């Protein structure tokens, strides 16, 4: 994979991530005007017809900006969920080809035919990966770049980053052994035996549910807890957004 030429033209080498429900035309346009790649998920628009309207809105705004200022905006991109559970993937892909979307970010599937379709008009394909096997499959499919989704990122990555806890326990002088396994790790029998050989084990709630807790009385977990700042404001925003699509 070679470095895409547009990177040298950005104000900073950054892509504004395609955030579910958050990213839309206004955010994408402002990012591109300021030299950052703006992206959004195709599924943020609830229909393919609406998705095409967004594409036209973005392209028109960026074209007008370049005419008025003489400054070339950064390219924009669309995130496509390339999974059989997404019934719109083919229709949305055809719209991306029709409007020649500069950058396509694919998730949950590296499909050579999709890559070929985007390459047919000179577009680029970047693919989300969380492990080496995914990266190898994406490379075989001919993608132009990899988006390495790390723990702490949204979407398809690990849910817990252990380093803050490890740093805290170290800072208070606690003597412990860190058994480091990747997220979604499939524990082997020997690995489980190693874990059960420890007198006291602290793990995530997710891994706790996957281990044989009956085999170890000293197995504890950190519960998953979600706290929303300004909960009433958040609930009001969600309710207002949902009401836009109230069928009644």
PDB file of C-alpha atoms in Angstrom:
ATOM      1  CA  UNK A   1       0.000   0.000   0.000  1.00  0.00           C
ATOM      2  CA  UNK A   2       1.398   3.394  -0.986  1.00  0.00           C
ATOM      3  CA  UNK A   3       0.677   6.636   0.845  1.00  0.00           C
ATOM      4  CA  UNK A   4      -2.321   8.421  -0.768  1.00  0.00           C
ATOM      5  CA  UNK A   5      -1.279  11.735  -2.300  1.00  0.00           C
ATOM      6  CA  UNK A   6      -4.128  13.721  -0.698  1.00  0.00           C
ATOM      7  CA  UNK A   7      -2.561  13.313   2.757  1.00  0.00           C
ATOM      8  CA  UNK A   8       0.117  15.880   1.903  1.00  0.00           C
ATOM      9  CA  UNK A   9      -2.607  18.422   1.128  1.00  0.00           C
ATOM     10  CA  UNK A  10      -4.377  18.164   4.507  1.00  0.00           C
ATOM     11  CA  UNK A  11      -3.939  20.769   7.236  1.00  0.00           C
ATOM     12  CA  UNK A  12      -3.244  17.857   9.582  1.00  0.00           C
ATOM     13  CA  UNK A  13      -3.134  14.164   8.612  1.00  0.00           C
ATOM     14  CA  UNK A  14      -6.457  13.280  10.196  1.00  0.00           C
ATOM     15  CA  UNK A  15      -9.817  11.754   9.355  1.00  0.00           C
ATOM     16  CA  UNK A  16     -12.886  12.811  11.325  1.00  0.00           C
ATOM     17  CA  UNK A  17     -14.384   9.444  12.195  1.00  0.00           C
ATOM     18  CA  UNK A  18     -17.803   8.452  10.827  1.00  0.00           C
ATOM     19  CA  UNK A  19     -19.801   8.555  14.078  1.00  0.00           C
ATOM     20  CA  UNK A  20     -23.176   6.853  14.294  1.00  0.00           C
ATOM     21  CA  UNK A  21     -26.020   9.401  14.526  1.00  0.00           C
ATOM     22  CA  UNK A  22     -23.496  12.240  14.971  1.00  0.00           C
ATOM     23  CA  UNK A  23     -21.746  12.686  11.632  1.00  0.00           C
ATOM     24  CA  UNK A  24     -23.731  14.377   8.893  1.00  0.00           C
ATOM     25  CA  UNK A  25     -23.355  16.882   6.042  1.00  0.00           C
ATOM     26  CA  UNK A  26     -22.686  19.940   8.238  1.00  0.00           C
ATOM     27  CA  UNK A  27     -19.855  18.278  10.162  1.00  0.00           C
ATOM     28  CA  UNK A  28     -18.359  16.736   7.017  1.00  0.00           C
ATOM     29  CA  UNK A  29     -18.447  20.021   5.106  1.00  0.00           C
ATOM     30  CA  UNK A  30     -16.792  22.014   7.894  1.00  0.00           C
ATOM     31  CA  UNK A  31     -14.085  19.382   8.338  1.00  0.00           C
ATOM     32  CA  UNK A  32     -13.257  19.403   4.639  1.00  0.00           C
ATOM     33  CA  UNK A  33     -13.215  23.208   4.506  1.00  0.00           C
ATOM     34  CA  UNK A  34     -10.614  23.168   7.265  1.00  0.00           C
ATOM     35  CA  UNK A  35      -8.353  20.608   5.624  1.00  0.00           C
ATOM     36  CA  UNK A  36      -9.490  17.471   7.467  1.00  0.00           C
ATOM     37  CA  UNK A  37     -11.141  14.468   5.825  1.00  0.00           C
ATOM     38  CA  UNK A  38     -14.806  14.516   6.848  1.00  0.00           C
ATOM     39  CA  UNK A  39     -16.719  11.236   6.858  1.00  0.00           C
ATOM     40  CA  UNK A  40     -20.135   9.890   7.806  1.00  0.00           C
ATOM     41  CA  UNK A  41     -21.881   6.499   7.887  1.00  0.00           C
ATOM     42  CA  UNK A  42     -24.248   5.942   4.976  1.00  0.00           C
ATOM     43  CA  UNK A  43     -26.766   4.509   7.430  1.00  0.00           C
ATOM     44  CA  UNK A  44     -26.979   7.805   9.324  1.00  0.00           C
ATOM     45  CA  UNK A  45     -29.451   8.699   6.603  1.00  0.00           C
ATOM     46  CA  UNK A  46     -32.385   6.352   7.011  1.00  0.00           C
ATOM     47  CA  UNK A  47     -32.996   5.777   3.289  1.00  0.00           C
ATOM     48  CA  UNK A  48     -30.820   5.472   0.204  1.00  0.00           C
ATOM     49  CA  UNK A  49     -32.780   8.370  -1.305  1.00  0.00           C
ATOM     50  CA  UNK A  50     -31.887  10.543   1.675  1.00  0.00           C
ATOM     51  CA  UNK A  51     -28.297   9.311   1.494  1.00  0.00           C
ATOM     52  CA  UNK A  52     -28.029  10.562  -2.099  1.00  0.00           C
ATOM     53  CA  UNK A  53     -29.426  13.943  -1.031  1.00  0.00           C
ATOM     54  CA  UNK A  54     -26.634  14.188   1.549  1.00  0.00           C
ATOM     55  CA  UNK A  55     -24.018  13.346  -1.084  1.00  0.00           C
ATOM     56  CA  UNK A  56     -25.336  16.083  -3.364  1.00  0.00           C
ATOM     57  CA  UNK A  57     -25.440  18.578  -0.489  1.00  0.00           C
ATOM     58  CA  UNK A  58     -21.821  17.853   0.467  1.00  0.00           C
ATOM     59  CA  UNK A  59     -20.496  17.932  -3.084  1.00  0.00           C
ATOM     60  CA  UNK A  60     -22.325  21.181  -3.853  1.00  0.00           C
ATOM     61  CA  UNK A  61     -21.122  22.920  -0.696  1.00  0.00           C
ATOM     62  CA  UNK A  62     -17.499  21.904  -1.227  1.00  0.00           C
ATOM     63  CA  UNK A  63     -17.596  22.897  -4.899  1.00  0.00           C
ATOM     64  CA  UNK A  64     -19.015  26.327  -3.991  1.00  0.00           C
ATOM     65  CA  UNK A  65     -16.368  26.733  -1.283  1.00  0.00           C
ATOM     66  CA  UNK A  66     -13.552  26.088  -3.759  1.00  0.00           C
ATOM     67  CA  UNK A  67     -15.028  28.500  -6.308  1.00  0.00           C
ATOM     68  CA  UNK A  68     -15.463  31.254  -3.707  1.00  0.00           C
ATOM     69  CA  UNK A  69     -12.115  30.901  -1.935  1.00  0.00           C
ATOM     70  CA  UNK A  70      -9.799  29.309  -4.463  1.00  0.00           C
ATOM     71  CA  UNK A  71      -8.902  26.781  -1.747  1.00  0.00           C
ATOM     72  CA  UNK A  72      -9.287  23.112  -2.480  1.00  0.00           C
ATOM     73  CA  UNK A  73     -11.149  21.379   0.366  1.00  0.00           C
ATOM     74  CA  UNK A  74     -10.060  18.036   1.772  1.00  0.00           C
ATOM     75  CA  UNK A  75     -11.809  14.989   0.289  1.00  0.00           C
ATOM     76  CA  UNK A  76     -14.797  13.488   2.059  1.00  0.00           C
ATOM     77  CA  UNK A  77     -15.656   9.884   2.727  1.00  0.00           C
ATOM     78  CA  UNK A  78     -18.514   7.500   3.433  1.00  0.00           C
ATOM     79  CA  UNK A  79     -18.548   4.537   5.802  1.00  0.00           C
ATOM     80  CA  UNK A  80     -20.271   1.464   4.356  1.00  0.00           C
ATOM     81  CA  UNK A  81     -21.221  -1.511   6.534  1.00  0.00           C
ATOM     82  CA  UNK A  82     -20.289  -4.376   4.219  1.00  0.00           C
ATOM     83  CA  UNK A  83     -22.185  -7.125   5.985  1.00  0.00           C
ATOM     84  CA  UNK A  84     -25.047  -9.305   4.836  1.00  0.00           C
ATOM     85  CA  UNK A  85     -27.220  -7.843   7.599  1.00  0.00           C
ATOM     86  CA  UNK A  86     -27.144  -4.471   5.789  1.00  0.00           C
ATOM     87  CA  UNK A  87     -29.774  -4.644   3.018  1.00  0.00           C
ATOM     88  CA  UNK A  88     -28.698  -1.265   1.622  1.00  0.00           C
ATOM     89  CA  UNK A  89     -25.035  -1.947   0.994  1.00  0.00           C
ATOM     90  CA  UNK A  90     -25.358  -2.536  -2.761  1.00  0.00           C
ATOM     91  CA  UNK A  91     -27.700   0.394  -3.373  1.00  0.00           C
ATOM     92  CA  UNK A  92     -25.544   2.744  -1.301  1.00  0.00           C
ATOM     93  CA  UNK A  93     -22.388   1.537  -3.040  1.00  0.00           C
ATOM     94  CA  UNK A  94     -23.931   2.294  -6.445  1.00  0.00           C
ATOM     95  CA  UNK A  95     -24.713   5.818  -5.238  1.00  0.00           C
ATOM     96  CA  UNK A  96     -21.113   6.237  -4.087  1.00  0.00           C
ATOM     97  CA  UNK A  97     -19.952   5.173  -7.542  1.00  0.00           C
ATOM     98  CA  UNK A  98     -22.486   7.470  -9.231  1.00  0.00           C
ATOM     99  CA  UNK A  99     -21.295  10.475  -7.217  1.00  0.00           C
ATOM    100  CA  UNK A 100     -17.657   9.346  -7.166  1.00  0.00           C
ATOM    101  CA  UNK A 101     -17.191   9.590  -3.404  1.00  0.00           C
ATOM    102  CA  UNK A 102     -13.425  10.089  -2.953  1.00  0.00           C
ATOM    103  CA  UNK A 103     -12.974   7.812   0.069  1.00  0.00           C
ATOM    104  CA  UNK A 104     -14.916   4.747   1.173  1.00  0.00           C
ATOM    105  CA  UNK A 105     -14.382   3.306   4.651  1.00  0.00           C
ATOM    106  CA  UNK A 106     -15.598  -0.277   4.845  1.00  0.00           C
ATOM    107  CA  UNK A 107     -16.517  -2.146   8.010  1.00  0.00           C
ATOM    108  CA  UNK A 108     -17.416  -5.788   8.686  1.00  0.00           C
ATOM    109  CA  UNK A 109     -16.284  -7.157   5.361  1.00  0.00           C
ATOM    110  CA  UNK A 110     -13.427  -6.788   2.874  1.00  0.00           C
ATOM    111  CA  UNK A 111     -14.990  -7.419  -0.537  1.00  0.00           C
ATOM    112  CA  UNK A 112     -12.797  -7.320  -3.685  1.00  0.00           C
ATOM    113  CA  UNK A 113     -15.782  -6.456  -5.916  1.00  0.00           C
ATOM    114  CA  UNK A 114     -16.529  -3.379  -3.815  1.00  0.00           C
ATOM    115  CA  UNK A 115     -12.899  -2.300  -3.960  1.00  0.00           C
ATOM    116  CA  UNK A 116     -12.890  -2.726  -7.741  1.00  0.00           C
ATOM    117  CA  UNK A 117     -16.073  -0.654  -8.059  1.00  0.00           C
ATOM    118  CA  UNK A 118     -14.560   2.239  -6.084  1.00  0.00           C
ATOM    119  CA  UNK A 119     -11.242   1.991  -7.922  1.00  0.00           C
ATOM    120  CA  UNK A 120     -13.125   2.191 -11.239  1.00  0.00           C
ATOM    121  CA  UNK A 121     -13.570   5.953 -10.795  1.00  0.00           C
ATOM    122  CA  UNK A 122     -10.324   6.600  -8.902  1.00  0.00           C
ATOM    123  CA  UNK A 123     -11.736   6.374  -5.376  1.00  0.00           C
ATOM    124  CA  UNK A 124      -9.879   4.957  -2.385  1.00  0.00           C
ATOM    125  CA  UNK A 125     -10.950   2.257   0.059  1.00  0.00           C
ATOM    126  CA  UNK A 126      -9.837   2.138   3.693  1.00  0.00           C
ATOM    127  CA  UNK A 127     -10.902  -0.825   5.799  1.00  0.00           C
ATOM    128  CA  UNK A 128     -11.534  -1.142   9.549  1.00  0.00           C
ATOM    129  CA  UNK A 129      -9.485  -3.905  11.183  1.00  0.00           C
ATOM    130  CA  UNK A 130      -9.084  -5.076  14.770  1.00  0.00           C
ATOM    131  CA  UNK A 131      -6.733  -7.998  14.267  1.00  0.00           C
ATOM    132  CA  UNK A 132      -4.016  -9.246  11.928  1.00  0.00           C
ATOM    133  CA  UNK A 133      -6.279 -11.737  10.123  1.00  0.00           C
ATOM    134  CA  UNK A 134      -8.655  -8.933   9.157  1.00  0.00           C
ATOM    135  CA  UNK A 135      -5.744  -6.833   7.898  1.00  0.00           C
ATOM    136  CA  UNK A 136      -4.473  -9.701   5.736  1.00  0.00           C
ATOM    137  CA  UNK A 137      -7.933 -10.265   4.220  1.00  0.00           C
ATOM    138  CA  UNK A 138      -8.284  -6.549   3.507  1.00  0.00           C
ATOM    139  CA  UNK A 139      -4.887  -6.460   1.840  1.00  0.00           C
ATOM    140  CA  UNK A 140      -5.851  -9.427  -0.327  1.00  0.00           C
ATOM    141  CA  UNK A 141      -9.031  -7.582  -1.320  1.00  0.00           C
ATOM    142  CA  UNK A 142      -6.875  -4.716  -2.620  1.00  0.00           C
ATOM    143  CA  UNK A 143      -7.794  -1.918  -0.209  1.00  0.00           C
ATOM    144  CA  UNK A 144      -5.711   1.257  -0.221  1.00  0.00           C
ATOM    145  CA  UNK A 145      -5.289   1.566   3.529  1.00  0.00           C
ATOM    146  CA  UNK A 146      -6.144   0.111   6.920  1.00  0.00           C
ATOM    147  CA  UNK A 147      -7.900   1.826   9.797  1.00  0.00           C
ATOM    148  CA  UNK A 148      -6.555   0.047  12.854  1.00  0.00           C
ATOM    149  CA  UNK A 149      -9.389   0.243  15.380  1.00  0.00           C
ATOM    150  CA  UNK A 150      -7.820   0.076  18.833  1.00  0.00           C
ATOM    151  CA  UNK A 151      -9.275  -0.480  22.297  1.00  0.00           C
ATOM    152  CA  UNK A 152     -11.161   2.612  23.345  1.00  0.00           C
ATOM    153  CA  UNK A 153     -12.414   3.338  19.836  1.00  0.00           C
ATOM    154  CA  UNK A 154     -16.044   2.999  18.897  1.00  0.00           C
ATOM    155  CA  UNK A 155     -17.765   0.338  16.899  1.00  0.00           C
ATOM    156  CA  UNK A 156     -15.879  -2.895  16.556  1.00  0.00           C
ATOM    157  CA  UNK A 157     -12.976  -2.680  18.994  1.00  0.00           C
ATOM    158  CA  UNK A 158     -12.230  -3.770  22.521  1.00  0.00           C
ATOM    159  CA  UNK A 159     -14.600  -2.585  25.217  1.00  0.00           C
ATOM    160  CA  UNK A 160     -12.063  -2.212  28.031  1.00  0.00           C
ATOM    161  CA  UNK A 161      -8.548  -0.771  28.045  1.00  0.00           C
ATOM    162  CA  UNK A 162      -6.672  -2.251  31.040  1.00  0.00           C
ATOM    163  CA  UNK A 163      -3.856   0.300  31.140  1.00  0.00           C
ATOM    164  CA  UNK A 164      -5.526   2.899  33.427  1.00  0.00           C
ATOM    165  CA  UNK A 165      -6.211   0.185  36.018  1.00  0.00           C
ATOM    166  CA  UNK A 166      -2.712  -1.277  35.636  1.00  0.00           C
ATOM    167  CA  UNK A 167      -1.184   2.180  36.062  1.00  0.00           C
ATOM    168  CA  UNK A 168      -3.303   2.882  39.146  1.00  0.00           C
ATOM    169  CA  UNK A 169      -2.475  -0.428  40.845  1.00  0.00           C
ATOM    170  CA  UNK A 170       1.208   0.139  40.131  1.00  0.00           C
ATOM    171  CA  UNK A 171       1.059   3.693  41.498  1.00  0.00           C
ATOM    172  CA  UNK A 172      -0.257   2.513  44.879  1.00  0.00           C
ATOM    173  CA  UNK A 173       2.493  -0.073  45.149  1.00  0.00           C
ATOM    174  CA  UNK A 174       0.323  -3.160  44.747  1.00  0.00           C
ATOM    175  CA  UNK A 175       2.225  -6.313  43.811  1.00  0.00           C
ATOM    176  CA  UNK A 176       0.325  -8.108  41.046  1.00  0.00           C
ATOM    177  CA  UNK A 177       0.753 -10.039  37.797  1.00  0.00           C
ATOM    178  CA  UNK A 178      -0.890  -8.723  34.634  1.00  0.00           C
ATOM    179  CA  UNK A 179      -2.154 -11.568  32.413  1.00  0.00           C
ATOM    180  CA  UNK A 180      -2.614  -9.717  29.141  1.00  0.00           C
ATOM    181  CA  UNK A 181      -5.012 -11.214  26.566  1.00  0.00           C
ATOM    182  CA  UNK A 182      -6.447  -9.547  23.484  1.00  0.00           C
ATOM    183  CA  UNK A 183     -10.098  -8.564  23.411  1.00  0.00           C
ATOM    184  CA  UNK A 184     -12.558 -11.319  22.422  1.00  0.00           C
ATOM    185  CA  UNK A 185      -9.835 -13.829  23.256  1.00  0.00           C
ATOM    186  CA  UNK A 186     -10.864 -17.475  23.089  1.00  0.00           C
ATOM    187  CA  UNK A 187      -9.251 -18.956  26.197  1.00  0.00           C
ATOM    188  CA  UNK A 188      -7.567 -22.306  25.698  1.00  0.00           C
ATOM    189  CA  UNK A 189      -7.714 -25.020  28.327  1.00  0.00           C
ATOM    190  CA  UNK A 190      -4.119 -24.342  29.370  1.00  0.00           C
ATOM    191  CA  UNK A 191      -4.788 -20.604  29.660  1.00  0.00           C
ATOM    192  CA  UNK A 192      -7.811 -21.245  31.859  1.00  0.00           C
ATOM    193  CA  UNK A 193      -5.703 -23.536  34.042  1.00  0.00           C
ATOM    194  CA  UNK A 194      -3.131 -20.741  34.420  1.00  0.00           C
ATOM    195  CA  UNK A 195      -5.845 -18.286  35.445  1.00  0.00           C
ATOM    196  CA  UNK A 196      -7.374 -20.711  37.943  1.00  0.00           C
ATOM    197  CA  UNK A 197      -3.953 -21.363  39.464  1.00  0.00           C
ATOM    198  CA  UNK A 198      -3.901 -17.802  40.837  1.00  0.00           C
ATOM    199  CA  UNK A 199      -5.300 -17.257  44.333  1.00  0.00           C
ATOM    200  CA  UNK A 200      -7.045 -14.003  43.359  1.00  0.00           C
ATOM    201  CA  UNK A 201      -8.075 -12.888  39.869  1.00  0.00           C
ATOM    202  CA  UNK A 202      -9.647  -9.580  38.780  1.00  0.00           C
ATOM    203  CA  UNK A 203     -11.057  -9.464  35.244  1.00  0.00           C
ATOM    204  CA  UNK A 204     -13.692  -7.713  33.140  1.00  0.00           C
ATOM    205  CA  UNK A 205     -17.363  -8.571  33.479  1.00  0.00           C
ATOM    206  CA  UNK A 206     -17.367  -9.856  29.907  1.00  0.00           C
ATOM    207  CA  UNK A 207     -14.496 -12.302  30.466  1.00  0.00           C
ATOM    208  CA  UNK A 208     -15.896 -13.267  33.868  1.00  0.00           C
ATOM    209  CA  UNK A 209     -19.041 -14.535  32.139  1.00  0.00           C
ATOM    210  CA  UNK A 210     -16.927 -16.648  29.760  1.00  0.00           C
ATOM    211  CA  UNK A 211     -14.775 -18.285  32.413  1.00  0.00           C
ATOM    212  CA  UNK A 212     -15.832 -21.218  34.559  1.00  0.00           C
ATOM    213  CA  UNK A 213     -16.433 -19.299  37.767  1.00  0.00           C
ATOM    214  CA  UNK A 214     -17.301 -22.497  39.661  1.00  0.00           C
ATOM    215  CA  UNK A 215     -13.694 -23.598  39.247  1.00  0.00           C
ATOM    216  CA  UNK A 216     -12.335 -20.597  41.140  1.00  0.00           C
ATOM    217  CA  UNK A 217     -13.765 -18.934  44.240  1.00  0.00           C
ATOM    218  CA  UNK A 218     -11.243 -16.089  43.982  1.00  0.00           C
ATOM    219  CA  UNK A 219     -12.429 -14.812  40.604  1.00  0.00           C
ATOM    220  CA  UNK A 220     -13.833 -11.242  40.657  1.00  0.00           C
ATOM    221  CA  UNK A 221     -14.777  -8.750  37.963  1.00  0.00           C
ATOM    222  CA  UNK A 222     -15.061  -5.027  37.308  1.00  0.00           C
ATOM    223  CA  UNK A 223     -18.744  -4.360  36.545  1.00  0.00           C
ATOM    224  CA  UNK A 224     -19.635  -2.427  33.409  1.00  0.00           C
ATOM    225  CA  UNK A 225     -21.321   0.835  34.305  1.00  0.00           C
ATOM    226  CA  UNK A 226     -22.540   3.583  32.001  1.00  0.00           C
ATOM    227  CA  UNK A 227     -22.900   7.109  33.361  1.00  0.00           C
ATOM    228  CA  UNK A 228     -24.227   9.828  31.062  1.00  0.00           C
ATOM    229  CA  UNK A 229     -23.297  13.378  31.919  1.00  0.00           C
ATOM    230  CA  UNK A 230     -26.341  15.693  31.910  1.00  0.00           C
ATOM    231  CA  UNK A 231     -28.675  12.729  31.500  1.00  0.00           C
ATOM    232  CA  UNK A 232     -31.824  14.835  31.157  1.00  0.00           C
ATOM    233  CA  UNK A 233     -30.276  16.881  28.341  1.00  0.00           C
ATOM    234  CA  UNK A 234     -29.105  13.696  26.615  1.00  0.00           C
ATOM    235  CA  UNK A 235     -32.552  12.105  26.885  1.00  0.00           C
ATOM    236  CA  UNK A 236     -34.154  15.235  25.484  1.00  0.00           C
ATOM    237  CA  UNK A 237     -31.795  15.268  22.484  1.00  0.00           C
ATOM    238  CA  UNK A 238     -32.401  11.585  21.752  1.00  0.00           C
ATOM    239  CA  UNK A 239     -36.165  11.999  22.056  1.00  0.00           C
ATOM    240  CA  UNK A 240     -36.161  15.017  19.733  1.00  0.00           C
ATOM    241  CA  UNK A 241     -34.078  13.144  17.164  1.00  0.00           C
ATOM    242  CA  UNK A 242     -36.298  10.049  17.240  1.00  0.00           C
ATOM    243  CA  UNK A 243     -39.459  12.147  16.849  1.00  0.00           C
ATOM    244  CA  UNK A 244     -38.185  13.268  13.433  1.00  0.00           C
ATOM    245  CA  UNK A 245     -38.779   9.721  12.229  1.00  0.00           C
ATOM    246  CA  UNK A 246     -42.062   9.072  14.082  1.00  0.00           C
ATOM    247  CA  UNK A 247     -44.194   7.201  11.581  1.00  0.00           C
ATOM    248  CA  UNK A 248     -47.363   8.427  13.231  1.00  0.00           C
TER     249      UNK A 248
END
